[in-house]
Amino acid sequence: MNFLEEKILQDGVIKEGNILKVDSFLNHQIDIDIMRQMAYEFKRRFRGIEVNKVLTIEASGIAIATLLGNLYDVPVVFAKKSETANSTDDKYVAKAYSFTHKKMNNVFVSKPYLNATDKVLIVDDFLADGEAAHALIDLIHQAGATVAGIGIAIEKGQQKGGATLRGEGYRVESIAIVESMDWQTQTIKFREQKALPIQNPNLHI
Ligand code: 5GP
């Protein structure tokens, strides 16, 4: 079991409706050590792939994206979900249905922050039906940029997002893949993944 799977078993709470609550380390309080380990793990898994920008969507992806951007030493951009009155920039806009809020959102990035020369690594906290990831891919394509890969903290493998994105040819790396979970017994099964090598971050860069 890897560090994230262990953390999920220790601190995650399964809610009715196929929701995994991980507020204590990812969605409300942020465990910096876990974020740091995730960043190193993404860097290891995407080794050899050129990345000059990290893109996520507000809010919970930002913490992971920031630590990953720090490792690559590249800018981190987060797509916004609401218009700010003080932004007059032209924007790329895409639509995403929110699994947790059950509504359609416009997500956008101001045009100066995505360019045709960008090789963009997408990161996010969860992958469920792939709505958020597809909206980010749409924004990247509107800018004429390239998707370098998709790094996900927790993929819910019982939903269609991972299979769809992989079927479309994207390299998706999820640190923990939930195969099934049961809110009544509070049990989670993870999909077997290749064992991670020693988790000393300094050895992976
Ligand atoms: P998707 O867009 O892939 O359908 O859903 C992913 C987005 O929905 C993530 O950005 C995440 O914010 C939210 N999400 C989906 N499922 C869960 C879940 O089980 N727990 C939490 N905390 N967020 C989820």
XYZ file of N, CA and C and ligand atoms in Angstrom:
639
model
N 0.848 -1.195 0.000
C 0.000 0.000 0.000
C 0.887 1.250 0.000
N 0.543 2.263 -0.816
C 1.396 3.452 -0.833
C 0.951 4.474 0.218
N 1.748 5.539 0.350
C 1.517 6.515 1.425
C 0.119 7.139 1.357
N -0.398 7.355 0.153
C -1.705 8.011 0.039
C -2.840 7.035 0.383
N -2.692 5.807 -0.084
C -3.695 4.788 0.271
C -3.753 4.618 1.795
N -2.591 4.584 2.423
C -2.559 4.457 3.889
C -3.245 5.635 4.561
N -2.971 6.832 4.040
C -3.560 8.045 4.620
C -5.084 8.035 4.446
N -5.541 7.570 3.282
C -6.991 7.504 3.038
C -7.641 6.537 4.021
N -7.016 5.373 4.195
C -7.586 4.388 5.136
C -7.604 4.931 6.559
N -6.581 5.691 6.887
C -6.457 6.223 8.249
C -7.448 7.369 8.497
N -7.559 8.293 7.544
C -8.284 9.549 7.823
C -9.503 9.793 6.937
N -9.680 9.019 5.883
C -10.802 9.267 4.976
C -12.124 8.808 5.586
N -13.194 9.492 5.194
C -14.533 9.106 5.645
C -15.385 8.916 4.395
N -16.039 7.749 4.301
C -16.879 7.479 3.128
C -18.293 7.957 3.422
N -18.805 8.770 2.512
C -20.157 9.305 2.673
C -21.093 8.606 1.702
N -22.353 8.579 2.052
C -23.369 8.027 1.167
C -23.331 8.815 -0.142
N -23.554 8.128 -1.268
C -23.552 8.824 -2.555
C -22.191 8.788 -3.219
N -21.352 7.812 -2.788
C -20.066 7.617 -3.437
C -19.120 8.810 -3.295
N -19.111 9.404 -2.114
C -18.214 10.538 -1.849
C -17.195 10.128 -0.793
N -15.953 10.384 -1.100
C -14.883 10.154 -0.136
C -14.466 11.505 0.422
N -14.564 11.629 1.727
C -14.231 12.901 2.357
C -12.805 12.812 2.899
N -11.976 13.701 2.440
C -10.588 13.714 2.915
C -10.214 15.137 3.341
N -11.122 15.752 4.065
C -10.935 17.143 4.489
C -9.722 17.326 5.391
N -9.365 16.274 6.138
C -8.308 16.471 7.137
C -6.932 16.596 6.523
N -6.764 16.179 5.241
C -5.423 16.343 4.652
C -5.415 16.917 3.246
N -6.593 17.041 2.598
C -6.565 17.476 1.192
C -7.592 18.551 0.849
N -8.812 18.419 1.368
C -9.878 19.309 0.900
C -10.245 20.442 1.855
N -9.596 20.486 3.003
C -9.900 21.597 3.922
C -8.615 21.970 4.655
N -8.150 21.035 5.504
C -6.803 21.170 6.052
C -5.857 20.496 5.067
N -4.678 21.068 4.891
C -3.734 20.488 3.931
C -2.515 19.936 4.649
N -2.268 18.645 4.441
C -1.109 17.994 5.040
C 0.064 18.182 4.074
N 0.980 19.044 4.461
C 2.058 19.426 3.549
C 2.968 18.248 3.228
N 3.168 17.375 4.201
C 4.036 16.223 3.933
C 3.413 15.319 2.860
N 2.094 15.114 2.931
C 1.414 14.300 1.912
C 1.485 15.017 0.548
N 1.284 16.334 0.547
C 1.353 17.097 -0.718
C 2.747 16.962 -1.332
N 3.747 17.055 -0.460
C 5.131 16.972 -0.928
C 5.404 15.585 -1.523
N 4.949 14.548 -0.833
C 5.161 13.179 -1.339
C 4.434 12.977 -2.671
N 3.250 13.573 -2.791
C 2.510 13.436 -4.053
C 3.264 14.122 -5.181
N 3.782 15.307 -4.890
C 4.513 16.056 -5.925
C 5.708 15.229 -6.418
N 6.467 14.659 -5.480
C 7.618 13.834 -5.878
C 7.171 12.612 -6.669
N 6.052 12.044 -6.273
C 5.571 10.847 -6.954
C 5.122 11.168 -8.390
N 4.455 12.308 -8.572
C 4.081 12.703 -9.942
C 5.344 12.954 -10.773
N 6.303 13.620 -10.170
C 7.538 13.931 -10.903
C 8.211 12.616 -11.333
N 8.179 11.631 -10.443
C 8.792 10.336 -10.772
C 8.018 9.641 -11.891
N 6.688 9.648 -11.776
C 5.886 8.915 -12.776
C 5.938 9.580 -14.141
N 6.064 10.908 -14.175
C 6.106 11.599 -15.471
C 7.552 11.889 -15.911
N 8.484 11.144 -15.335
C 9.896 11.319 -15.683
C 10.072 11.195 -17.199
N 10.879 12.088 -17.763
C 11.154 12.012 -19.201
C 10.144 12.775 -20.038
N 9.095 13.289 -19.416
C 8.080 14.031 -20.174
C 8.298 15.527 -19.940
N 8.336 16.268 -21.049
C 8.600 17.706 -20.926
C 7.357 18.436 -20.402
N 7.577 19.247 -19.389
C 6.483 20.007 -18.771
C 6.963 21.434 -18.561
N 6.227 22.413 -19.073
C 6.622 23.789 -18.739
C 5.493 24.579 -18.081
N 4.413 23.877 -17.722
C 3.344 24.531 -16.963
C 2.521 23.456 -16.250
N 2.059 23.803 -15.056
C 1.147 22.911 -14.332
C -0.204 23.611 -14.277
N -1.257 22.879 -14.616
C -2.605 23.457 -14.621
C -3.519 22.645 -13.715
N -4.273 23.356 -12.872
C -5.266 22.695 -12.041
C -6.536 23.533 -12.054
N -7.484 23.166 -11.194
C -8.745 23.894 -11.119
C -8.975 24.221 -9.646
N -9.480 25.429 -9.370
C -9.659 25.782 -7.965
C -10.745 24.896 -7.345
N -10.690 24.547 -6.061
C -9.711 25.041 -5.140
C -8.691 23.967 -4.734
N -9.140 22.731 -4.550
C -8.270 21.779 -3.852
C -7.064 21.319 -4.660
N -7.098 21.483 -5.977
C -5.930 21.082 -6.761
C -4.741 22.018 -6.560
N -5.006 23.205 -6.036
C -3.956 24.234 -6.025
C -2.773 23.839 -5.142
N -3.057 23.210 -4.004
C -1.964 22.860 -3.089
C -1.010 21.871 -3.758
N -1.552 20.828 -4.372
C -0.706 19.815 -5.029
C 0.044 20.474 -6.187
N -0.689 21.273 -6.970
C -0.092 21.898 -8.156
C 1.069 22.807 -7.774
N 0.927 23.494 -6.651
C 1.967 24.437 -6.246
C 3.259 23.701 -5.894
N 3.128 22.603 -5.142
C 4.336 21.864 -4.776
C 4.958 21.192 -6.004
N 4.105 20.764 -6.942
C 4.625 20.146 -8.159
C 5.303 21.201 -9.046
N 4.676 22.366 -9.156
C 5.279 23.462 -9.921
C 6.624 23.854 -9.349
N 6.726 23.780 -8.034
C 7.988 24.086 -7.362
C 9.068 23.080 -7.775
N 8.696 21.796 -7.867
C 9.680 20.777 -8.263
C 10.147 20.970 -9.708
N 9.192 21.258 -10.590
C 9.550 21.475 -12.002
C 10.139 22.871 -12.224
N 9.896 23.763 -11.247
C 10.265 25.166 -11.375
C 9.591 25.801 -12.599
N 8.298 25.579 -12.695
C 7.497 26.133 -13.798
C 6.274 26.832 -13.192
N 5.620 27.715 -13.957
C 4.430 28.387 -13.432
C 3.277 27.415 -13.200
N 2.480 27.751 -12.213
C 1.261 26.991 -11.901
C 0.065 27.889 -12.212
N -0.863 27.373 -12.989
C -2.069 28.133 -13.327
C -3.262 27.364 -12.784
N -4.200 28.065 -12.179
C -5.441 27.367 -11.800
C -6.612 27.985 -12.540
N -7.426 27.107 -13.114
C -8.643 27.569 -13.780
C -9.605 28.044 -12.701
N -10.286 29.144 -13.007
C -11.223 29.720 -12.029
C -12.641 29.281 -12.356
N -13.456 29.299 -11.316
C -14.853 28.891 -11.498
C -15.803 30.078 -11.460
N -15.320 31.220 -10.996
C -16.222 32.383 -10.986
C -15.487 33.608 -11.496
N -16.229 34.444 -12.183
C -15.682 35.669 -12.763
C -15.273 36.624 -11.641
N -14.135 37.255 -11.795
C -13.796 38.315 -10.841
C -13.994 39.652 -11.545
N -14.584 40.584 -10.838
C -14.952 41.871 -11.440
C -13.725 42.618 -11.962
N -12.565 42.368 -11.343
C -11.389 43.160 -11.721
C -10.581 42.559 -12.871
N -11.088 41.470 -13.489
C -10.339 40.904 -14.609
C -10.959 41.332 -15.942
N -10.146 42.017 -16.742
C -10.631 42.451 -18.054
C -9.970 41.629 -19.168
N -9.134 40.641 -18.769
C -8.436 39.825 -19.773
C -9.432 39.026 -20.611
N -9.060 38.763 -21.870
C -9.788 37.772 -22.667
C -9.566 36.398 -22.036
N -10.571 35.521 -22.155
C -10.450 34.230 -21.458
C -10.769 33.060 -22.373
N -10.144 31.918 -22.061
C -10.608 30.639 -22.602
C -11.650 30.121 -21.614
N -12.778 29.653 -22.129
C -13.865 29.214 -21.242
C -14.302 27.797 -21.631
N -14.516 26.950 -20.628
C -15.037 25.592 -20.880
C -16.094 25.287 -19.825
N -16.883 24.273 -20.116
C -17.952 23.904 -19.173
C -17.602 22.593 -18.465
N -17.934 22.520 -17.177
C -17.724 21.270 -16.434
C -18.863 21.078 -15.458
N -19.436 19.885 -15.457
C -20.472 19.562 -14.481
C -19.783 19.158 -13.186
N -20.186 19.776 -12.083
C -19.551 19.473 -10.805
C -20.228 18.282 -10.127
N -19.432 17.229 -9.920
C -19.944 16.008 -9.284
C -20.371 16.293 -7.847
N -19.590 17.120 -7.157
C -19.891 17.354 -5.739
C -20.984 18.407 -5.551
N -21.050 19.392 -6.446
C -22.060 20.459 -6.271
C -23.290 20.269 -7.154
N -23.251 19.251 -8.019
C -24.382 18.909 -8.898
C -24.853 20.107 -9.726
N -23.904 20.827 -10.286
C -24.301 21.923 -11.182
C -23.228 22.143 -12.241
N -23.651 22.797 -13.317
C -22.725 23.087 -14.413
C -21.965 24.368 -14.085
N -20.658 24.312 -14.212
C -19.831 25.510 -13.989
C -19.152 25.909 -15.281
N -18.978 27.205 -15.478
C -18.010 27.671 -16.460
C -16.664 27.713 -15.767
N -15.647 27.185 -16.406
C -14.306 27.351 -15.840
C -13.483 28.113 -16.861
N -12.596 28.953 -16.387
C -11.856 29.760 -17.360
C -10.435 30.060 -16.922
N -9.622 30.337 -17.935
C -8.247 30.793 -17.716
C -8.052 32.014 -18.611
N -7.480 33.057 -18.073
C -7.185 34.242 -18.874
C -6.150 33.901 -19.938
N -6.360 34.428 -21.133
C -5.528 34.028 -22.282
C -4.022 34.194 -22.079
N -3.556 35.217 -21.369
C -2.098 35.337 -21.224
C -1.440 34.170 -20.487
N -2.234 33.342 -19.770
C -1.602 32.314 -18.931
C -1.565 30.931 -19.561
N -2.062 30.815 -20.782
C -1.903 29.559 -21.536
C -1.475 29.924 -22.952
N -0.382 29.313 -23.399
C 0.162 29.671 -24.716
C 0.360 28.421 -25.570
N 0.438 28.639 -26.874
C 0.552 27.521 -27.815
C 1.817 26.697 -27.580
N 2.835 27.286 -26.982
C 4.092 26.543 -26.759
C 4.063 25.744 -25.454
N 2.980 25.861 -24.692
C 2.958 25.208 -23.376
C 2.753 23.691 -23.474
N 3.518 22.980 -22.651
C 3.348 21.530 -22.469
C 2.857 21.372 -21.039
N 1.568 21.089 -20.944
C 0.884 21.297 -19.666
C 0.605 19.991 -18.948
N 1.061 19.915 -17.709
C 0.707 18.785 -16.851
C -0.501 19.202 -16.009
N -1.608 18.483 -16.198
C -2.837 18.736 -15.440
C -2.744 17.978 -14.121
N -3.111 18.616 -13.020
C -3.215 17.877 -11.759
C -4.523 18.236 -11.061
N -5.057 17.275 -10.339
C -6.264 17.561 -9.558
C -6.341 16.603 -8.372
N -7.212 16.953 -7.430
C -7.331 16.139 -6.217
C -8.057 14.825 -6.502
N -9.196 14.903 -7.217
C -10.013 13.716 -7.491
C -10.278 13.589 -8.982
N -10.434 12.364 -9.431
C -10.963 12.089 -10.767
C -12.183 11.189 -10.569
N -13.348 11.675 -11.025
C -14.578 10.879 -10.879
C -15.106 10.580 -12.284
N -15.937 11.462 -12.825
C -16.431 11.241 -14.192
C -15.567 11.923 -15.257
N -14.580 12.673 -14.812
C -13.656 13.296 -15.770
C -14.116 14.652 -16.287
N -15.126 15.213 -15.655
C -15.645 16.513 -16.117
C -14.590 17.619 -15.972
N -14.000 17.688 -14.781
C -13.020 18.749 -14.528
C -11.822 18.575 -15.461
N -11.331 17.332 -15.592
C -10.167 17.079 -16.453
C -10.479 17.443 -17.906
N -11.677 17.069 -18.385
C -12.022 17.392 -19.773
C -12.147 18.906 -19.985
N -12.634 19.622 -18.978
C -12.717 21.085 -19.111
C -11.305 21.676 -19.215
N -10.371 21.139 -18.414
C -8.999 21.655 -18.468
C -8.347 21.316 -19.816
N -8.603 20.113 -20.314
C -8.071 19.727 -21.634
C -8.621 20.671 -22.700
N -9.908 20.982 -22.608
C -10.547 21.894 -23.559
C -9.840 23.259 -23.540
N -9.564 23.776 -22.332
C -8.888 25.080 -22.222
C -7.500 25.022 -22.863
N -6.792 23.910 -22.611
C -5.432 23.747 -23.167
C -5.500 23.719 -24.699
N -6.470 22.989 -25.226
C -6.593 22.898 -26.691
C -7.005 24.236 -27.301
N -7.887 24.973 -26.613
C -8.266 26.297 -27.119
C -7.039 27.194 -27.268
N -6.062 27.014 -26.359
C -4.846 27.837 -26.415
C -3.853 27.301 -27.443
N -4.140 26.145 -28.032
C -3.204 25.523 -28.980
C -2.043 24.855 -28.274
N -2.175 24.656 -26.960
C -1.097 24.043 -26.171
C -1.262 22.523 -26.157
N -0.308 21.834 -25.504
C -0.279 20.364 -25.500
C -0.491 19.836 -24.087
N -1.249 18.740 -23.984
C -1.417 18.073 -22.683
C -0.238 17.110 -22.499
N 0.598 17.372 -21.486
C 1.753 16.496 -21.230
C 1.321 15.257 -20.457
N 0.283 15.392 -19.650
C -0.195 14.262 -18.857
C -1.199 14.747 -17.834
N -1.768 13.787 -17.120
C -2.779 14.109 -16.117
C -2.409 13.379 -14.826
N -2.165 14.135 -13.774
C -1.795 13.554 -12.484
C -2.931 13.763 -11.485
N -3.390 12.673 -10.916
C -4.545 12.722 -10.023
C -4.145 12.143 -8.668
N -4.579 12.790 -7.605
C -4.311 12.228 -6.277
C -5.162 10.966 -6.089
N -6.487 11.137 -6.130
C -7.383 10.006 -5.858
C -8.343 9.818 -7.026
N -8.189 8.700 -7.712
C -9.128 8.359 -8.803
C -10.187 7.430 -8.235
N -11.436 7.719 -8.530
C -12.494 6.796 -8.149
C -12.739 5.893 -9.354
N -12.102 4.711 -9.283
C -12.056 3.813 -10.435
C -13.403 3.245 -10.826
N -14.380 3.362 -9.933
C -15.726 2.855 -10.249
C -16.510 3.865 -11.075
N -15.951 5.073 -11.265
C -16.579 6.064 -12.161
C -15.793 6.128 -13.463
N -16.378 6.781 -14.477
C -15.886 6.546 -15.835
C -14.669 7.400 -16.259
N -14.324 8.413 -15.456
C -13.316 9.389 -15.896
C -11.988 8.791 -16.331
N -11.434 7.914 -15.485
C -10.105 7.355 -15.779
C -10.103 6.560 -17.070
N -11.119 5.682 -17.229
C -11.181 4.830 -18.431
C -11.384 5.696 -19.678
N -12.221 6.730 -19.565
C -12.477 7.582 -20.737
C -11.201 8.304 -21.160
N -10.540 8.927 -20.187
C -9.339 9.711 -20.522
C -8.229 8.823 -21.085
N -8.052 7.630 -20.469
C -7.012 6.714 -20.977
C -7.393 6.239 -22.379
N -8.690 6.004 -22.583
C -9.169 5.591 -23.907
C -8.929 6.672 -24.953
N -8.936 7.910 -24.526
C -8.667 9.020 -25.452
C -7.171 9.205 -25.701
N -6.373 8.403 -25.008
C -4.929 8.435 -25.265
C -4.126 9.284 -24.297
N -4.764 9.817 -23.261
C -4.013 10.620 -22.298
C -3.320 9.725 -21.294
N -2.144 10.139 -20.898
C -1.414 9.443 -19.838
C -1.974 9.940 -18.500
N -2.682 9.062 -17.801
C -3.278 9.425 -16.509
C -2.541 8.645 -15.431
N -2.001 9.364 -14.453
C -1.327 8.720 -13.326
C -2.056 9.109 -12.052
N -2.652 8.129 -11.414
C -3.387 8.385 -10.174
C -2.651 7.690 -9.037
N -2.387 8.427 -7.976
C -1.568 7.839 -6.903
C -2.374 6.784 -6.137
N -3.658 7.059 -5.914
C -4.532 6.031 -5.317
C -5.737 5.856 -6.230
N -6.057 4.603 -6.533
C -7.263 4.328 -7.332
C -8.219 3.501 -6.473
N -9.347 4.114 -6.166
C -10.362 3.409 -5.372
C -11.125 2.486 -6.311
N -11.123 1.195 -5.984
C -11.856 0.230 -6.812
C -13.306 0.160 -6.357
N -13.491 0.158 -5.055
C -14.846 0.156 -4.506
C -14.786 0.711 -3.093
N -15.914 1.269 -2.648
C -15.985 1.716 -1.254
C -17.426 1.602 -0.766
N -17.559 1.382 0.531
C -18.868 1.120 1.112
C -19.036 1.997 2.351
N -19.988 2.921 2.266
C -20.125 3.884 3.383
C -20.673 3.222 4.633
N -21.411 2.100 4.449
C -22.010 1.478 5.631
C -20.973 0.739 6.478
N -20.015 0.111 5.782
C -18.974 -0.606 6.541
C -17.678 0.198 6.631
N -17.657 1.362 5.961
C -16.458 2.209 5.925
C -15.233 1.415 5.436
N -15.459 0.624 4.370
C -14.337 -0.118 3.806
C -14.035 0.366 2.390
N -12.761 0.343 2.071
C -12.305 0.783 0.743
C -11.376 -0.273 0.181
N -11.551 -0.565 -1.123
C -10.577 -1.426 -1.812
C -9.874 -0.575 -2.852
N -8.552 -0.722 -2.938
C -7.785 0.013 -3.936
C -7.392 -0.906 -5.075
N -7.282 -0.319 -6.272
C -6.780 -1.093 -7.415
C -5.287 -1.316 -7.214
N -4.845 -2.544 -7.492
C -3.402 -2.849 -7.406
C -2.641 -1.970 -8.382
N -1.585 -1.360 -7.906
C -0.717 -0.621 -8.820
C 0.687 -1.151 -8.614
N 1.543 -0.909 -9.608
C 2.928 -1.348 -9.456
C 3.486 -0.732 -8.182
N 4.219 -1.514 -7.411
C 4.758 -1.002 -6.156
C 5.608 0.227 -6.417
N 5.490 1.203 -5.536
C 6.323 2.390 -5.666
C 7.697 2.053 -5.117
N 8.727 2.622 -5.690
C 10.039 2.419 -5.092
C 10.145 3.178 -3.764
N 11.281 3.104 -3.163
C 11.488 3.725 -1.853
C 10.959 5.156 -1.873
N 10.240 5.509 -0.814
C 9.594 6.815 -0.848
C 10.449 7.928 -0.251
N 11.749 7.831 -0.495
C 12.594 8.964 -0.118
C 12.637 9.906 -1.305
N 11.955 11.038 -1.202
C 11.800 11.944 -2.333
C 13.131 12.300 -2.994
N 14.182 12.438 -2.201
C 15.451 12.896 -2.759
C 16.026 11.930 -3.788
N 15.571 10.673 -3.715
C 16.117 9.674 -4.628
C 15.446 9.703 -5.994
N 14.305 10.403 -6.104
C 13.526 10.294 -7.332
C 13.781 11.407 -8.343
N 14.358 12.485 -7.914
C 14.381 13.650 -8.819
C 15.379 13.468 -9.963
P -15.086 14.820 -12.100
O -14.979 16.209 -12.656
O -13.955 13.930 -12.506
O -16.417 14.208 -12.323
O -14.982 14.996 -10.528
C -13.787 15.462 -9.974
C -14.014 16.693 -9.156
O -15.142 16.510 -8.302
C -12.805 16.925 -8.298
O -12.201 18.137 -8.682
C -13.339 16.990 -6.890
O -13.319 18.324 -6.451
C -14.763 16.534 -6.942
N -14.990 15.168 -6.432
C -15.503 14.109 -7.125
N -15.655 13.048 -6.355
C -15.254 13.409 -5.120
C -15.185 12.716 -3.856
O -15.543 11.537 -3.700
N -14.696 13.420 -2.819
C -14.295 14.719 -2.925
N -13.810 15.299 -1.834
N -14.349 15.403 -4.095
C -14.827 14.752 -5.176
